[in-house]
Amino acid sequence: MDITFGTNRLEKLANDYRRCQKEMGQNRAMLYNKRLGDLRNAHTLEDVRHLPGHYHELTGDRKGQWACDLDQPYRLIFVPHQMPIPTDEDGKYIWLEITGVEVIEITDYHGK
């Protein structure tokens, strides 16, 4: 799957593991790189749906975004490259048709 980054910082952290560890700590850096590897190795978003990390759609004011777990309570947030996001006749997102994502943030959205 094609991955882009919403900020230069997120891209730099993805490409420099030592910097990532220094800024995020060893555990979060390891999980960040693991999740990015899972996404890179996937052909579509459906391929990661049932992998460790709890990949899931967000709702409410974050509808159209996806998340996966890093170290609690932090999540990796991303959006599909496809706009509009592919949906079926019931309005559900079609994970099989999403072939690229943009990583937009790492956050604890439950604490906000």
XYZ file of C-alpha atoms in Angstrom:
112
model
C 0.000 0.000 0.000
C 1.204 3.509 -0.706
C 1.833 5.593 2.431
C 2.289 9.352 2.598
C 2.620 11.593 5.626
C 0.644 14.669 6.610
C 3.653 16.308 8.246
C 7.396 16.314 7.702
C 7.855 15.305 11.345
C 5.863 12.070 10.941
C 7.813 11.207 7.794
C 11.160 11.907 9.462
C 10.209 9.733 12.426
C 9.228 6.943 10.028
C 12.569 7.144 8.220
C 14.909 7.607 11.195
C 14.368 4.950 13.848
C 16.921 6.402 16.273
C 15.241 9.805 16.136
C 11.867 8.112 16.516
C 13.045 6.261 19.644
C 14.503 9.435 21.115
C 11.302 11.412 20.555
C 8.661 8.763 21.267
C 10.372 6.214 23.448
C 11.371 2.689 22.533
C 7.957 1.011 22.750
C 5.970 3.588 20.748
C 8.748 3.863 18.142
C 8.763 0.089 17.693
C 4.978 -0.036 17.318
C 4.933 2.971 14.949
C 7.419 1.242 12.660
C 5.563 -2.089 12.952
C 2.222 -0.527 11.981
C 3.827 1.344 9.058
C 5.402 -1.940 7.915
C 2.029 -3.685 8.106
C 0.461 -0.927 5.997
C 3.317 -0.958 3.460
C 3.047 -4.745 3.048
C -0.723 -4.635 2.521
C -2.290 -4.388 -0.928
C -5.467 -2.838 0.469
C -6.672 -1.640 3.855
C -8.632 -4.902 4.167
C -5.312 -6.773 4.472
C -4.572 -5.141 7.861
C -8.098 -5.243 9.217
C -7.554 -8.294 11.420
C -3.859 -7.872 12.228
C -2.722 -6.957 15.743
C -3.155 -3.254 16.293
C -6.942 -3.035 16.091
C -7.287 -1.174 12.776
C -10.664 0.519 12.830
C -12.792 3.283 11.364
C -13.412 6.332 13.506
C -16.778 8.009 13.988
C -18.209 11.379 14.922
C -15.987 14.360 14.130
C -13.283 11.891 12.997
C -15.494 10.079 10.444
C -13.409 9.305 7.353
C -10.328 8.609 9.450
C -8.910 5.270 10.589
C -6.811 4.419 13.634
C -4.659 1.625 14.959
C -3.204 1.112 18.404
C 0.296 2.115 19.398
C 1.114 2.092 23.103
C -1.916 2.932 25.220
C -3.525 5.419 24.972
C -1.856 6.536 21.713
C -3.203 5.795 18.250
C -1.811 6.195 14.735
C -4.386 8.130 12.693
C -4.611 7.947 8.908
C -6.947 8.767 6.031
C -7.390 7.057 2.654
C -5.862 8.586 -0.462
C -9.060 7.808 -2.367
C -11.448 10.757 -2.303
C -14.286 10.309 -2.068
C -13.731 7.287 0.122
C -15.244 4.218 -1.614
C -18.558 3.206 -0.070
C -21.181 0.550 -0.771
C -24.891 1.205 -1.293
C -25.398 1.266 2.502
C -22.726 3.950 2.967
C -20.193 1.581 4.565
C -16.561 2.070 3.610
C -15.130 -0.541 1.230
C -11.777 -1.445 2.813
C -10.850 -3.573 -0.241
C -10.798 -0.504 -2.490
C -8.486 1.601 -0.309
C -4.960 1.183 -1.673
C -3.148 4.106 -0.076
C -3.232 6.121 3.136
C -1.869 9.347 4.540
C -0.635 9.210 8.128
C -1.895 12.419 9.738
C -1.123 12.159 13.455
C -0.256 10.193 16.540
C -2.578 11.136 19.369
C -4.670 10.145 22.357
C -8.061 11.128 20.940
C -9.917 9.593 23.881
C -8.371 12.112 26.261
C -9.664 15.106 24.281
